[in-house]
XYZ file of N, CA and C in Angstrom:
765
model
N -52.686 -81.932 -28.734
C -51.538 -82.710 -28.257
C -50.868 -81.982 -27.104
N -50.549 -82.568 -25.986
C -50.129 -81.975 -24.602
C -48.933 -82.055 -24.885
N -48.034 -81.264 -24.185
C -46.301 -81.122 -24.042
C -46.128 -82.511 -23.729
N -45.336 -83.108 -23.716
C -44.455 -84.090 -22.781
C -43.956 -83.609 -21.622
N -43.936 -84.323 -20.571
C -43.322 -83.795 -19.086
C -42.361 -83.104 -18.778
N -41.059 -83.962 -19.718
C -39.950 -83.414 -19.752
C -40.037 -82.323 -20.292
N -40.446 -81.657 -21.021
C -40.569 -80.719 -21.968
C -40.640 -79.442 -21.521
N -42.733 -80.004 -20.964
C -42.872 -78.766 -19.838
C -42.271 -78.464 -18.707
N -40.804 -79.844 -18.151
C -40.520 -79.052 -16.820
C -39.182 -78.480 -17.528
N -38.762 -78.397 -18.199
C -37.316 -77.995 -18.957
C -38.225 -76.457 -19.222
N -39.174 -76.519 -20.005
C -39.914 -74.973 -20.392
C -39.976 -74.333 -18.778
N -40.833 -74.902 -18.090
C -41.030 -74.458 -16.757
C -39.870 -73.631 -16.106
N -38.377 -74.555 -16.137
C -37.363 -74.132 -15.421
C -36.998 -72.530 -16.113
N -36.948 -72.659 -17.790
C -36.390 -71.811 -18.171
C -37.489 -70.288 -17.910
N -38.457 -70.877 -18.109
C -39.615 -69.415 -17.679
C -39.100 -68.796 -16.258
N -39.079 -69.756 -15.273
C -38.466 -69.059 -14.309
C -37.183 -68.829 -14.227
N -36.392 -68.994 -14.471
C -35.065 -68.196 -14.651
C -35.350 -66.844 -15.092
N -35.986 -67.055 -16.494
C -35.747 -65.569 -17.227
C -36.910 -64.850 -16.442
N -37.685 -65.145 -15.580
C -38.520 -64.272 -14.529
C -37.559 -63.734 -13.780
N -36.786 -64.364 -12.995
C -36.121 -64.236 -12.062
C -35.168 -62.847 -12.270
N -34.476 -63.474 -13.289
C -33.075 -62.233 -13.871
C -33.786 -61.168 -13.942
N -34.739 -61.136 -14.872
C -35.881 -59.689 -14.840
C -36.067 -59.226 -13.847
N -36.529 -59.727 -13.094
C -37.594 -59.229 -11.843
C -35.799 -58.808 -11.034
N -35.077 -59.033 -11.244
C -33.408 -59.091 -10.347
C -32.605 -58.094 -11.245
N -33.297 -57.523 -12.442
C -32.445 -56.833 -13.087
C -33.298 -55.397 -13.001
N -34.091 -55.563 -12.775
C -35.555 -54.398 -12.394
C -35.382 -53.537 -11.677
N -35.548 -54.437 -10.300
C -35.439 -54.011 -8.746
C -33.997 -53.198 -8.786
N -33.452 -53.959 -9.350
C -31.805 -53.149 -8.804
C -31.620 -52.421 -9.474
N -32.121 -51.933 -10.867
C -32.160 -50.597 -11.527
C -33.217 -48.834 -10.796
N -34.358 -50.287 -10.166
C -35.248 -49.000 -9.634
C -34.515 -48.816 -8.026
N -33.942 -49.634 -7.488
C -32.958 -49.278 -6.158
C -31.704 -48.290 -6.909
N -31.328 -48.711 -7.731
C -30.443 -47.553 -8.367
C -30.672 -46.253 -8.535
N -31.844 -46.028 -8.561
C -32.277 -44.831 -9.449
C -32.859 -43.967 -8.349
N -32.985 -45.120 -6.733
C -33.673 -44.052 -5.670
C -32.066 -43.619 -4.566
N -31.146 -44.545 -5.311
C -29.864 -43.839 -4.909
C -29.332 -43.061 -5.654
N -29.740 -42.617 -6.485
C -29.003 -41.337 -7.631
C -30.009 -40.095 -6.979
N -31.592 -40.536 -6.424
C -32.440 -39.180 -6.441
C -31.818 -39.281 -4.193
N -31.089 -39.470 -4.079
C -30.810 -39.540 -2.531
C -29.609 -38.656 -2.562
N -28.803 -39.044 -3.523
C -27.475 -38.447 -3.860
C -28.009 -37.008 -4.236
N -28.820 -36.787 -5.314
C -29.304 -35.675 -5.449
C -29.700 -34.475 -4.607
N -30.657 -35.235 -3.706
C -31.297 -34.930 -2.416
C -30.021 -34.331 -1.598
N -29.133 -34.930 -1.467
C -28.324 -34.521 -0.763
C -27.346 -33.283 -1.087
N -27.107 -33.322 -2.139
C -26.481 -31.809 -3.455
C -27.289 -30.884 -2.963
N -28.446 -31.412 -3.527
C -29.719 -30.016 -3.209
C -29.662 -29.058 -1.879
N -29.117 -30.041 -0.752
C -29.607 -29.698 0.307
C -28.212 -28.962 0.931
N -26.642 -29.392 0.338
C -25.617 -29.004 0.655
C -25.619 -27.414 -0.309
N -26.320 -27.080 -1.285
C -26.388 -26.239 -2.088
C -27.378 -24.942 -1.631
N -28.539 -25.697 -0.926
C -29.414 -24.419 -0.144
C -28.298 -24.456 1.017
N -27.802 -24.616 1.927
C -27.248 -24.837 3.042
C -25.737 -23.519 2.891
N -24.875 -23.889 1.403
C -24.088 -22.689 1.113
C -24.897 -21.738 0.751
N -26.310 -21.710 -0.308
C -26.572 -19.815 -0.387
C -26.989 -19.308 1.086
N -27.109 -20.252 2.186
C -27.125 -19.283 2.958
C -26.243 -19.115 3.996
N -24.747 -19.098 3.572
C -23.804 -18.792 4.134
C -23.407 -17.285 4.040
N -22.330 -16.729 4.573
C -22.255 -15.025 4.202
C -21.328 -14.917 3.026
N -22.149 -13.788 2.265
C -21.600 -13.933 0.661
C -20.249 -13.498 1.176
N -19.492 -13.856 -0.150
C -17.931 -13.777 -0.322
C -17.554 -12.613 -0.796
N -16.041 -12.267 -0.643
C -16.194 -11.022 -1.322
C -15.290 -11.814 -2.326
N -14.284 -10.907 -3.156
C -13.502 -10.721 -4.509
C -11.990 -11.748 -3.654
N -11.325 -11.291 -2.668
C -10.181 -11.761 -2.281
C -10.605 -13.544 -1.611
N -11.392 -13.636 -0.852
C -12.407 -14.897 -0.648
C -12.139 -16.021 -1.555
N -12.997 -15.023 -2.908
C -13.504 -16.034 -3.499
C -12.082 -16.442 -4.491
N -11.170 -15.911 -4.577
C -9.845 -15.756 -5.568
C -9.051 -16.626 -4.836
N -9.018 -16.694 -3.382
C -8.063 -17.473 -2.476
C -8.396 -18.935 -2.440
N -10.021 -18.986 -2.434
C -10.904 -20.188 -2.846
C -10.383 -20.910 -4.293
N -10.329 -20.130 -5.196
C -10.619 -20.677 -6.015
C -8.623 -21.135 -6.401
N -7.791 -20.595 -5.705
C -6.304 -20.736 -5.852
C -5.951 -21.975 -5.189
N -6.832 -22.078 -4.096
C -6.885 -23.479 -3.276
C -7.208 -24.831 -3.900
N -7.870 -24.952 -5.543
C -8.006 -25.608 -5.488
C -9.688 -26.170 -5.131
N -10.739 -25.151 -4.578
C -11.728 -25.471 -4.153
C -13.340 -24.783 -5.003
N -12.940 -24.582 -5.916
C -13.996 -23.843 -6.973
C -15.255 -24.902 -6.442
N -14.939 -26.330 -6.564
C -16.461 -26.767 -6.858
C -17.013 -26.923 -5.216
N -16.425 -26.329 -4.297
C -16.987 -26.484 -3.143
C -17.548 -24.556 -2.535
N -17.456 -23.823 -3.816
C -17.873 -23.416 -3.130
C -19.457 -22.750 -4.355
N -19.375 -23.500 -5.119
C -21.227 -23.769 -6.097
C -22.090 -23.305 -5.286
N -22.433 -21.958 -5.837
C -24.255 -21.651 -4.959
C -23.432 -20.911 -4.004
N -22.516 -20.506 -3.975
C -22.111 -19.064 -2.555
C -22.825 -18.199 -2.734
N -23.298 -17.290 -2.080
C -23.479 -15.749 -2.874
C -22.345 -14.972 -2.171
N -21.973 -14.003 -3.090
C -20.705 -13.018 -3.264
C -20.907 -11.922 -3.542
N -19.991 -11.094 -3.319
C -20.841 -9.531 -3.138
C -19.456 -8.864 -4.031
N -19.106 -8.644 -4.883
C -17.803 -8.181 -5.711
C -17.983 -6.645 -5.978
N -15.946 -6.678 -5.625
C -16.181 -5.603 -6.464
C -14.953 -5.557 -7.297
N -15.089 -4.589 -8.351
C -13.949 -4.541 -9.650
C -14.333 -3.806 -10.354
N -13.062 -4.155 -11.326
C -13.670 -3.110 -12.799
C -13.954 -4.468 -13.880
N -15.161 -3.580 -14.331
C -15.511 -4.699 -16.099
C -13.983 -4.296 -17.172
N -14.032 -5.863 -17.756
C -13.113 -5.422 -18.853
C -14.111 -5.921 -19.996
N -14.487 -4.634 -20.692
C -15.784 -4.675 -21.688
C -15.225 -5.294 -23.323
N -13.886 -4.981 -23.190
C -13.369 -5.595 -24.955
C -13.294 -6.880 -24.730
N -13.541 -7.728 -23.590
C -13.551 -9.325 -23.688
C -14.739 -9.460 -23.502
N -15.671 -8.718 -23.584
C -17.406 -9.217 -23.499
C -17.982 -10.390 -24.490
N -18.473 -11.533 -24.231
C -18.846 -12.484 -25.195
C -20.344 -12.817 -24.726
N -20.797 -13.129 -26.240
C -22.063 -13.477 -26.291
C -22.574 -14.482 -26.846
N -23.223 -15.103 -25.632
C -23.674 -16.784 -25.651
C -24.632 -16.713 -26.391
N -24.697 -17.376 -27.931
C -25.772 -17.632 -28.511
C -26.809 -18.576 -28.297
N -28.136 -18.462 -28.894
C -29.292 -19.784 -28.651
C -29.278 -19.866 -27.060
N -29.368 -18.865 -26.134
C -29.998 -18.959 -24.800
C -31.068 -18.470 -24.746
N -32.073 -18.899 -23.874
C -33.430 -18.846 -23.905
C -33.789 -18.300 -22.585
N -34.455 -17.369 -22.166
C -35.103 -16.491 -21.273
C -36.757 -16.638 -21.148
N -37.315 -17.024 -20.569
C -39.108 -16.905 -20.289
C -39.062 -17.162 -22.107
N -38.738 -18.269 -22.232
C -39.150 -18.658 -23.498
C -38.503 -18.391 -24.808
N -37.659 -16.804 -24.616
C -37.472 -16.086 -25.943
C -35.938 -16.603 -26.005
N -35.745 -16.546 -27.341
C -34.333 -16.955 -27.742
C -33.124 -15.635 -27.835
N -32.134 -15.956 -27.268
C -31.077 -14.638 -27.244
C -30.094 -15.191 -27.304
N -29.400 -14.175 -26.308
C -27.862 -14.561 -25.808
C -27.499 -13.976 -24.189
N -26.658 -14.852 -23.480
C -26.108 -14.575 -22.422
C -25.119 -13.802 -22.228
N -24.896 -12.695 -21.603
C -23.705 -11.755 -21.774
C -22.870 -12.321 -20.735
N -21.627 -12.663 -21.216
C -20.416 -12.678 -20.315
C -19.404 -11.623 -20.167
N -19.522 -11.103 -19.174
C -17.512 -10.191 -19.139
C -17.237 -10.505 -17.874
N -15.702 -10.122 -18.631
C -14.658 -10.837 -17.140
C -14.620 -9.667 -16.275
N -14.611 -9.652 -15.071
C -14.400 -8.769 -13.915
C -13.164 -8.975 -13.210
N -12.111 -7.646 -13.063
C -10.997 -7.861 -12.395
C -11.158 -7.486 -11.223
N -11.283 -8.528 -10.273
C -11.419 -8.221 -8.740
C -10.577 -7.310 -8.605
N -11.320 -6.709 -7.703
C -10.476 -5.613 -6.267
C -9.323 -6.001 -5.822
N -8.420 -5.357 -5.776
C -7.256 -5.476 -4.406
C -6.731 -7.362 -4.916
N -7.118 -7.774 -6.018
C -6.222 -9.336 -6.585
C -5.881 -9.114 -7.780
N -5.198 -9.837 -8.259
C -5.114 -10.255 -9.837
C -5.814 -10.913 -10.623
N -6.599 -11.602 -9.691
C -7.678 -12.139 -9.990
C -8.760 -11.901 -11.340
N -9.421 -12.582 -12.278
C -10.563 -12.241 -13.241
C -11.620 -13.447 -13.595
N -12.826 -12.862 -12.921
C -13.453 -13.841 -13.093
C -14.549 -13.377 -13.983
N -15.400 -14.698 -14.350
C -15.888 -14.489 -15.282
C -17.603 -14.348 -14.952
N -18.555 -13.375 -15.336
C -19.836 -13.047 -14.696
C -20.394 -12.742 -15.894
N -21.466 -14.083 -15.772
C -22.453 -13.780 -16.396
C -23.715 -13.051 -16.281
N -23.592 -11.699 -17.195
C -24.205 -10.360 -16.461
C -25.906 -10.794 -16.439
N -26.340 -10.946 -18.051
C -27.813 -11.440 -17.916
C -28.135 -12.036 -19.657
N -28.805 -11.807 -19.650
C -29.659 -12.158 -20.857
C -30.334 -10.967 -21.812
N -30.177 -11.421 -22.706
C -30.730 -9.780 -24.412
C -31.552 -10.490 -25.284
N -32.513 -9.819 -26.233
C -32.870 -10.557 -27.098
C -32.448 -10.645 -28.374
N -32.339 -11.423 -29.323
C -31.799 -11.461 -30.807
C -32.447 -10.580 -31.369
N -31.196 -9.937 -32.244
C -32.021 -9.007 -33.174
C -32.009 -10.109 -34.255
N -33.594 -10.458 -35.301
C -33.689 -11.212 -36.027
C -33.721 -11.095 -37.252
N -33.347 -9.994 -37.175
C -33.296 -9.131 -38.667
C -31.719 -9.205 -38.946
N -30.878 -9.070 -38.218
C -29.345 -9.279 -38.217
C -28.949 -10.542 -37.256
N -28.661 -11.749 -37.646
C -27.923 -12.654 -36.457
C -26.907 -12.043 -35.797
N -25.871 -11.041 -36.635
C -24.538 -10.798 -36.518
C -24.511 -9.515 -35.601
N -25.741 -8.597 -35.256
C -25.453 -7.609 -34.543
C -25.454 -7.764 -33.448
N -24.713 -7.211 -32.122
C -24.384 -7.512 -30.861
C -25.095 -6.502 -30.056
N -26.650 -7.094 -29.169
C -27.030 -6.184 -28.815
C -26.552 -4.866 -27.870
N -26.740 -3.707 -27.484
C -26.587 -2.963 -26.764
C -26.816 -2.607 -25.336
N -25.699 -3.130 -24.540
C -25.822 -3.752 -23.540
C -24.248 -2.379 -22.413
N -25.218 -1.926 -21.560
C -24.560 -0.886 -20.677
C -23.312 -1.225 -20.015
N -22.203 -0.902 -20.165
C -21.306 -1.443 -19.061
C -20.397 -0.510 -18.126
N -20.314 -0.126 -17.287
C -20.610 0.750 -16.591
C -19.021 0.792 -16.549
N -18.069 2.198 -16.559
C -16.760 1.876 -16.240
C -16.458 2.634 -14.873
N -15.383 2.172 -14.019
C -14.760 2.200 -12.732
C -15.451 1.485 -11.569
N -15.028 1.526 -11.014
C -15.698 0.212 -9.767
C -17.048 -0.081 -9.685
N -17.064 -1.076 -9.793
C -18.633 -1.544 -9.829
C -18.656 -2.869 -8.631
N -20.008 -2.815 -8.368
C -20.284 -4.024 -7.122
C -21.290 -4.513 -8.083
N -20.995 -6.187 -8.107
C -21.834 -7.075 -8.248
C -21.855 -7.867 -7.136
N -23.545 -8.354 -7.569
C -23.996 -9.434 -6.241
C -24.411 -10.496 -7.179
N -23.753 -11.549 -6.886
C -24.582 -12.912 -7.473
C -23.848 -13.936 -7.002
N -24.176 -15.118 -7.600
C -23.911 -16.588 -6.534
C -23.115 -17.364 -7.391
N -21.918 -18.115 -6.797
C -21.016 -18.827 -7.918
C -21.400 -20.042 -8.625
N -20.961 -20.354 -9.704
C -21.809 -20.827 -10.785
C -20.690 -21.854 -11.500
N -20.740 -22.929 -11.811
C -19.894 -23.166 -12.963
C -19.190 -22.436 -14.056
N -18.471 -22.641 -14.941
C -18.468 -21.845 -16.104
C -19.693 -21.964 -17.113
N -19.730 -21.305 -18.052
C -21.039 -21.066 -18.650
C -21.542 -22.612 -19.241
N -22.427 -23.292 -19.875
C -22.789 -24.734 -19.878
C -23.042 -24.717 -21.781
N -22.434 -25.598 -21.957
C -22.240 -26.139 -23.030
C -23.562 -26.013 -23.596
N -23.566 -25.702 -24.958
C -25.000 -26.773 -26.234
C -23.974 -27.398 -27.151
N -24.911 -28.289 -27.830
C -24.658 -28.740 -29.063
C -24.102 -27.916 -29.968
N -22.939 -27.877 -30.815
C -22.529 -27.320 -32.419
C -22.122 -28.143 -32.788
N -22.318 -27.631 -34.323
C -21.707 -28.874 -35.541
C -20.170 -28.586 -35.762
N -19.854 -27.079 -35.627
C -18.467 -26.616 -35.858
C -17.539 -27.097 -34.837
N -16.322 -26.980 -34.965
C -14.860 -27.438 -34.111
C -14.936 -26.798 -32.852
N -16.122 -26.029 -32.239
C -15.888 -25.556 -30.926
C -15.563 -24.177 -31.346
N -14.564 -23.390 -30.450
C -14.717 -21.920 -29.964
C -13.677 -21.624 -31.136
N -12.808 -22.927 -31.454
C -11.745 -22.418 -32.399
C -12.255 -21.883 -34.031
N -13.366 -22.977 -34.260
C -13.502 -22.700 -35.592
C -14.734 -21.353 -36.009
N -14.680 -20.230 -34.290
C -15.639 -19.169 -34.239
C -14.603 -18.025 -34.495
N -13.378 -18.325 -34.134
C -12.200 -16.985 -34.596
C -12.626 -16.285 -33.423
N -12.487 -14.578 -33.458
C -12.409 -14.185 -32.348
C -13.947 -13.321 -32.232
N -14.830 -14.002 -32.883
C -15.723 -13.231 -32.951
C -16.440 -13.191 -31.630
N -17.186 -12.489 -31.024
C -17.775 -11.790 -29.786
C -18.919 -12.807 -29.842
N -19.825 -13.185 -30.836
C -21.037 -13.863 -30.664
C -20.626 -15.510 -31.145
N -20.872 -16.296 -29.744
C -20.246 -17.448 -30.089
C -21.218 -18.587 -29.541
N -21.312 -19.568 -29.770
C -22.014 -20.790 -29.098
C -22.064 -21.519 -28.094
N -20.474 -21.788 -27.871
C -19.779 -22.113 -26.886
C -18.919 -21.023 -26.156
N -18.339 -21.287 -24.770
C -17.414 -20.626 -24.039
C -16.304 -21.703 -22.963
N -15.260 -22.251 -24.116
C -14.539 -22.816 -23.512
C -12.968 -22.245 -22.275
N -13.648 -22.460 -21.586
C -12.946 -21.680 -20.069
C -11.177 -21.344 -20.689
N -10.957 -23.016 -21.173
C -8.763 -22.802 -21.079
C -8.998 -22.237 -22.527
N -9.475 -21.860 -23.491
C -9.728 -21.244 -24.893
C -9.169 -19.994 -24.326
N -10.204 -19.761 -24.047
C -10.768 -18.047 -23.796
C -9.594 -17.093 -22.973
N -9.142 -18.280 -21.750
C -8.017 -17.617 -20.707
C -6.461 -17.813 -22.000
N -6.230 -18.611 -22.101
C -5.373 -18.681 -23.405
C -5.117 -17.608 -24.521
N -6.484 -17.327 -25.053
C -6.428 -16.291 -25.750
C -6.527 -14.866 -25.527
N -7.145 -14.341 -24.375
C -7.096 -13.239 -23.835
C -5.947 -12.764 -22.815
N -5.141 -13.953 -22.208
C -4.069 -14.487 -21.231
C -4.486 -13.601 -19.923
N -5.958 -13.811 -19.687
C -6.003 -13.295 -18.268
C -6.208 -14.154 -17.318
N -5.985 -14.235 -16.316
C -6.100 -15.089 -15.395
C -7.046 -15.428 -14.329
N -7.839 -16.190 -15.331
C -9.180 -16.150 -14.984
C -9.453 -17.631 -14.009
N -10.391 -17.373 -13.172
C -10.902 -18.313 -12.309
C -11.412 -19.436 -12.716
N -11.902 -20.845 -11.930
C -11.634 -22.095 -12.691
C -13.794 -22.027 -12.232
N -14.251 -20.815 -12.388
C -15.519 -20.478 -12.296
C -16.356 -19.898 -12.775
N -17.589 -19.313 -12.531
C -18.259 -18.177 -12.746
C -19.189 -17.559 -12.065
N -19.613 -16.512 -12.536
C -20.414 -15.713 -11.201
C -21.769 -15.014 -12.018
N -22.866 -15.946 -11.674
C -24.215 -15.419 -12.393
C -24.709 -14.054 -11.457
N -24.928 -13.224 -12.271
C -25.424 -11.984 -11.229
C -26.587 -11.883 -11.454
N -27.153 -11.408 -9.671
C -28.259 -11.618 -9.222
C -28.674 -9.627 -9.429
N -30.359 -9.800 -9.167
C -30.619 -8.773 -8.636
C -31.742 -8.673 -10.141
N -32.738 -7.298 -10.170
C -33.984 -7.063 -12.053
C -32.824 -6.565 -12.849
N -33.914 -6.299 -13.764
C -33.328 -5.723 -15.134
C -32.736 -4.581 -14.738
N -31.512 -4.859 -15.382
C -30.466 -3.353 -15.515
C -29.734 -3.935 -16.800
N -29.132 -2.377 -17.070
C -28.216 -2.341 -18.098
C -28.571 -2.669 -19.351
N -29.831 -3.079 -19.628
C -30.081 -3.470 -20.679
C -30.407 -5.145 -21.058
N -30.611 -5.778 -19.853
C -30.533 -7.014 -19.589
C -31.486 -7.619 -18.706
N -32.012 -8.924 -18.791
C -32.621 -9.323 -17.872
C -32.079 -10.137 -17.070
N -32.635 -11.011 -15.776
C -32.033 -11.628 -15.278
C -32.999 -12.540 -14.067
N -33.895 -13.222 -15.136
C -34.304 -14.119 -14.624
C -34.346 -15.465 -14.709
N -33.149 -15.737 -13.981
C -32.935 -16.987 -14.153
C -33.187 -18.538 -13.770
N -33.105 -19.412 -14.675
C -34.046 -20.610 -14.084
C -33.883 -20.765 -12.668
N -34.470 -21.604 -11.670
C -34.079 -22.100 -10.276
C -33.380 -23.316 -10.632
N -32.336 -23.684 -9.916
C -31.596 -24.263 -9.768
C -32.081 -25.945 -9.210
N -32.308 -26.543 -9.949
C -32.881 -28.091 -9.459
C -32.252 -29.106 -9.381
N -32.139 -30.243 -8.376
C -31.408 -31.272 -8.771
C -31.850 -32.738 -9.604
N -33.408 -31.840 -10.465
C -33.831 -33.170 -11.186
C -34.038 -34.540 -9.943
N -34.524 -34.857 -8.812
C -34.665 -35.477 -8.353
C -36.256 -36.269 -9.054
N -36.750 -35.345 -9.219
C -38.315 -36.121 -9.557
C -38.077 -36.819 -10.839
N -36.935 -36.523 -11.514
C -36.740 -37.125 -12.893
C -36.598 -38.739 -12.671
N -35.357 -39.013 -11.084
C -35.199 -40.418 -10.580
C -36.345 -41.181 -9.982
N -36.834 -40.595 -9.449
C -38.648 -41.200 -9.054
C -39.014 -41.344 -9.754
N -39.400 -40.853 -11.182
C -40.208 -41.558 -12.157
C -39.943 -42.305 -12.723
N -38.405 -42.402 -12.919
C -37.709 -44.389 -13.489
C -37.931 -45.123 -12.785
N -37.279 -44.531 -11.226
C -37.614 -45.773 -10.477
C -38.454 -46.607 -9.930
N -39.844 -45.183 -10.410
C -41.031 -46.206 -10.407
C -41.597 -47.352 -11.431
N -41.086 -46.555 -12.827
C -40.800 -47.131 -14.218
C -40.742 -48.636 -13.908
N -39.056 -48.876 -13.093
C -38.272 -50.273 -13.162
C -39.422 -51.060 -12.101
N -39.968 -50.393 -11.036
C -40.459 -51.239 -10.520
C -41.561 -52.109 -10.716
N -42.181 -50.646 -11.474
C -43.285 -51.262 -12.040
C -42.642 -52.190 -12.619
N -42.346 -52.133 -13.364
C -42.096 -53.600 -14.891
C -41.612 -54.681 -13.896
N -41.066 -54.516 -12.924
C -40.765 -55.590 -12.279
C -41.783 -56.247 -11.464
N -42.905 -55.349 -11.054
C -44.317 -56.007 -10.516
C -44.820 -56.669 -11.571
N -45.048 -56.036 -12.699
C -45.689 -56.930 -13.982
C -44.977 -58.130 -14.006
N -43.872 -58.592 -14.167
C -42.817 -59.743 -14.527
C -43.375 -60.902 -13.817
N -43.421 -60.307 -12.212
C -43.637 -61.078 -11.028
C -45.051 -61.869 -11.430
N -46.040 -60.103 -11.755
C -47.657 -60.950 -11.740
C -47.450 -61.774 -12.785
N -46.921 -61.445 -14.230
C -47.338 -62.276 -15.429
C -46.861 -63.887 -14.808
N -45.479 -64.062 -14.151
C -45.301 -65.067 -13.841
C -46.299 -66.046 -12.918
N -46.419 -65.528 -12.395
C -47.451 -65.812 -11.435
C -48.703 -66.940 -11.780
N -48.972 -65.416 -12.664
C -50.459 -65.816 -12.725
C -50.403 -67.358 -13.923
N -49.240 -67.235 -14.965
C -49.157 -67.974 -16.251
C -48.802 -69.315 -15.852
N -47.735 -69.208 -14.585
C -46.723 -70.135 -14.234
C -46.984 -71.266 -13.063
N -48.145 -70.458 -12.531
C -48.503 -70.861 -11.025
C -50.181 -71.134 -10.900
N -50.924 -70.117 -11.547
C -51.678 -69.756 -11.026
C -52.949 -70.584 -12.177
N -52.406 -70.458 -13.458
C -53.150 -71.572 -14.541
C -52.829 -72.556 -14.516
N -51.817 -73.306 -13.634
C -50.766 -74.580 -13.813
C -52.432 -75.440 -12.833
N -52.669 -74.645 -11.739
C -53.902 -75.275 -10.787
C -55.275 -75.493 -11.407
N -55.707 -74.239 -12.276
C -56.495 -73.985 -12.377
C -57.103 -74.727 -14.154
N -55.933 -74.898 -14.879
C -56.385 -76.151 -15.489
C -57.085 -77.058 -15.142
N -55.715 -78.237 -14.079
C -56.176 -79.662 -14.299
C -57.358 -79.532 -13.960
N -58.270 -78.264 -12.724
C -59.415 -78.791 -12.193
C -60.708 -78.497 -13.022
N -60.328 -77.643 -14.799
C -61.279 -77.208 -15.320
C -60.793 -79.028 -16.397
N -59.921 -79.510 -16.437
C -60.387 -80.401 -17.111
C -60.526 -81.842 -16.644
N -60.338 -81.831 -15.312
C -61.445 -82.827 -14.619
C -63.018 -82.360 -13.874
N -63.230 -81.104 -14.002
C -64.674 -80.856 -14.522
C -65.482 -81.346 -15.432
N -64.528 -81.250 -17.083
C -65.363 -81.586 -17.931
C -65.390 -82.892 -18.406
């Protein structure tokens, strides 16, 4: 039994509509997604463009960051100097190095010649796995010290199940490192930043750290994703809507 006319052109209309929206909801997700990897592209390129500006020193980067301009100046390199303050040393748990699981050492550094204290993340240790709770042994050198490394966000969040930094007390080995916590509780007056230091192993630490990416290839592969599915939409229509609609009647006035 064949459709009725009306039937099939009421079916007809609605097939193409819901082609349409698809194939219109596709495209503009995979055009979306090659303007997020453009935007990217462009970070990337404002980000190589500052490391190779002339590193900053301690007063620089303190005047920078008083201004108001921390996130403009991401990826500087800076050449510091100060003293470590080693009784606020904290240690980032579940960080991972060439694979192995540790912790990230943070201490705050009181710039030179400011009031300034920022926060530098020195390097990376490995877990002792025999004790979670012991804090590895890690060199910290006292009276003026020069670090070299490039400015950084503050340290980057993981997942916990607990209340955050509060429900860690004041213990040294922690999960998180919430920036207004930490300045709050120590009341130093710390920068709205951080400073990953560059350079091999010293002190007891490594310091090889990932390269810095803007995930661009992550947006190319959706946006090839959307397009694709949106070429399929097009062909299935096509071929179901258009292309058997011909190729019927003439196989059944053949037979």
């Amino acid at each position: 039994m064949t459709p009725r006319p009306r039937a099939s052109g009421v079916l007809f209309v609605v097939v193409t509509l819901a082609a349409l929206v698809g194939v219109a909801i596709t495209a503009s997700l995979g055009r979306w997604q090659l303007g997020r990897a453009a935007e990217k592209l462009a970070y990337e390129q404002t980000l190589t463009s500052r490391a190779a500006l002339p590193a900053l020193d301690g007063a620089s980067l303190a005047k920078a960051d008083a201004a108001g301009a921390a996130e403009d100046l991401r990826h500087r390199t800076v050449e510091l100097e100060g003293l470590w303050l080693p009784e606020h040393t904290i240690y980032l748990d579940n960080r991972q190095m060439q694979g192995r699981p540790g912790f990230f050492v943070i201490t705050p550094l009181q710039l030179r010649g400011t009031s300034a204290v920022v926060l530098v993340q020195r390097g990376w240790v490995p877990r002792n796995f025999q004790d979670r709770t012991q804090v590895p042994d890690v060199v910290t050198p006292a009276g003026t010290v020069r670090v070299k490394g490039r400015v950084a966000a503050p340290p980057s969040r993981l997942y916990e199940f607990s209340a955050g930094d509060s429900a860690q007390g004041s213990s040294r080995i922690r999960q998180n490192l919430d920036l207004a916590a930490f300045r709050a509780a120590t009341q130093l007056p710390l920068l709205d930043l951080s400073v990953v230091q560059l350079g091999g192993p010293s002190e007891g630490m490594q310091r090889d750290w990932p390269v810095v990416s803007s995930g661009v290839d992550k947006h190319y592969g959706y946006a090839f994703q959307w397009f694709g599915l949106c070429g399929l939409i097009a062909l299935l229509y096509v071929w179901f809507q258009i292309v058997r609609r011909f190729i019927r009647p003439r196989r059944e006035r053949s037979s």
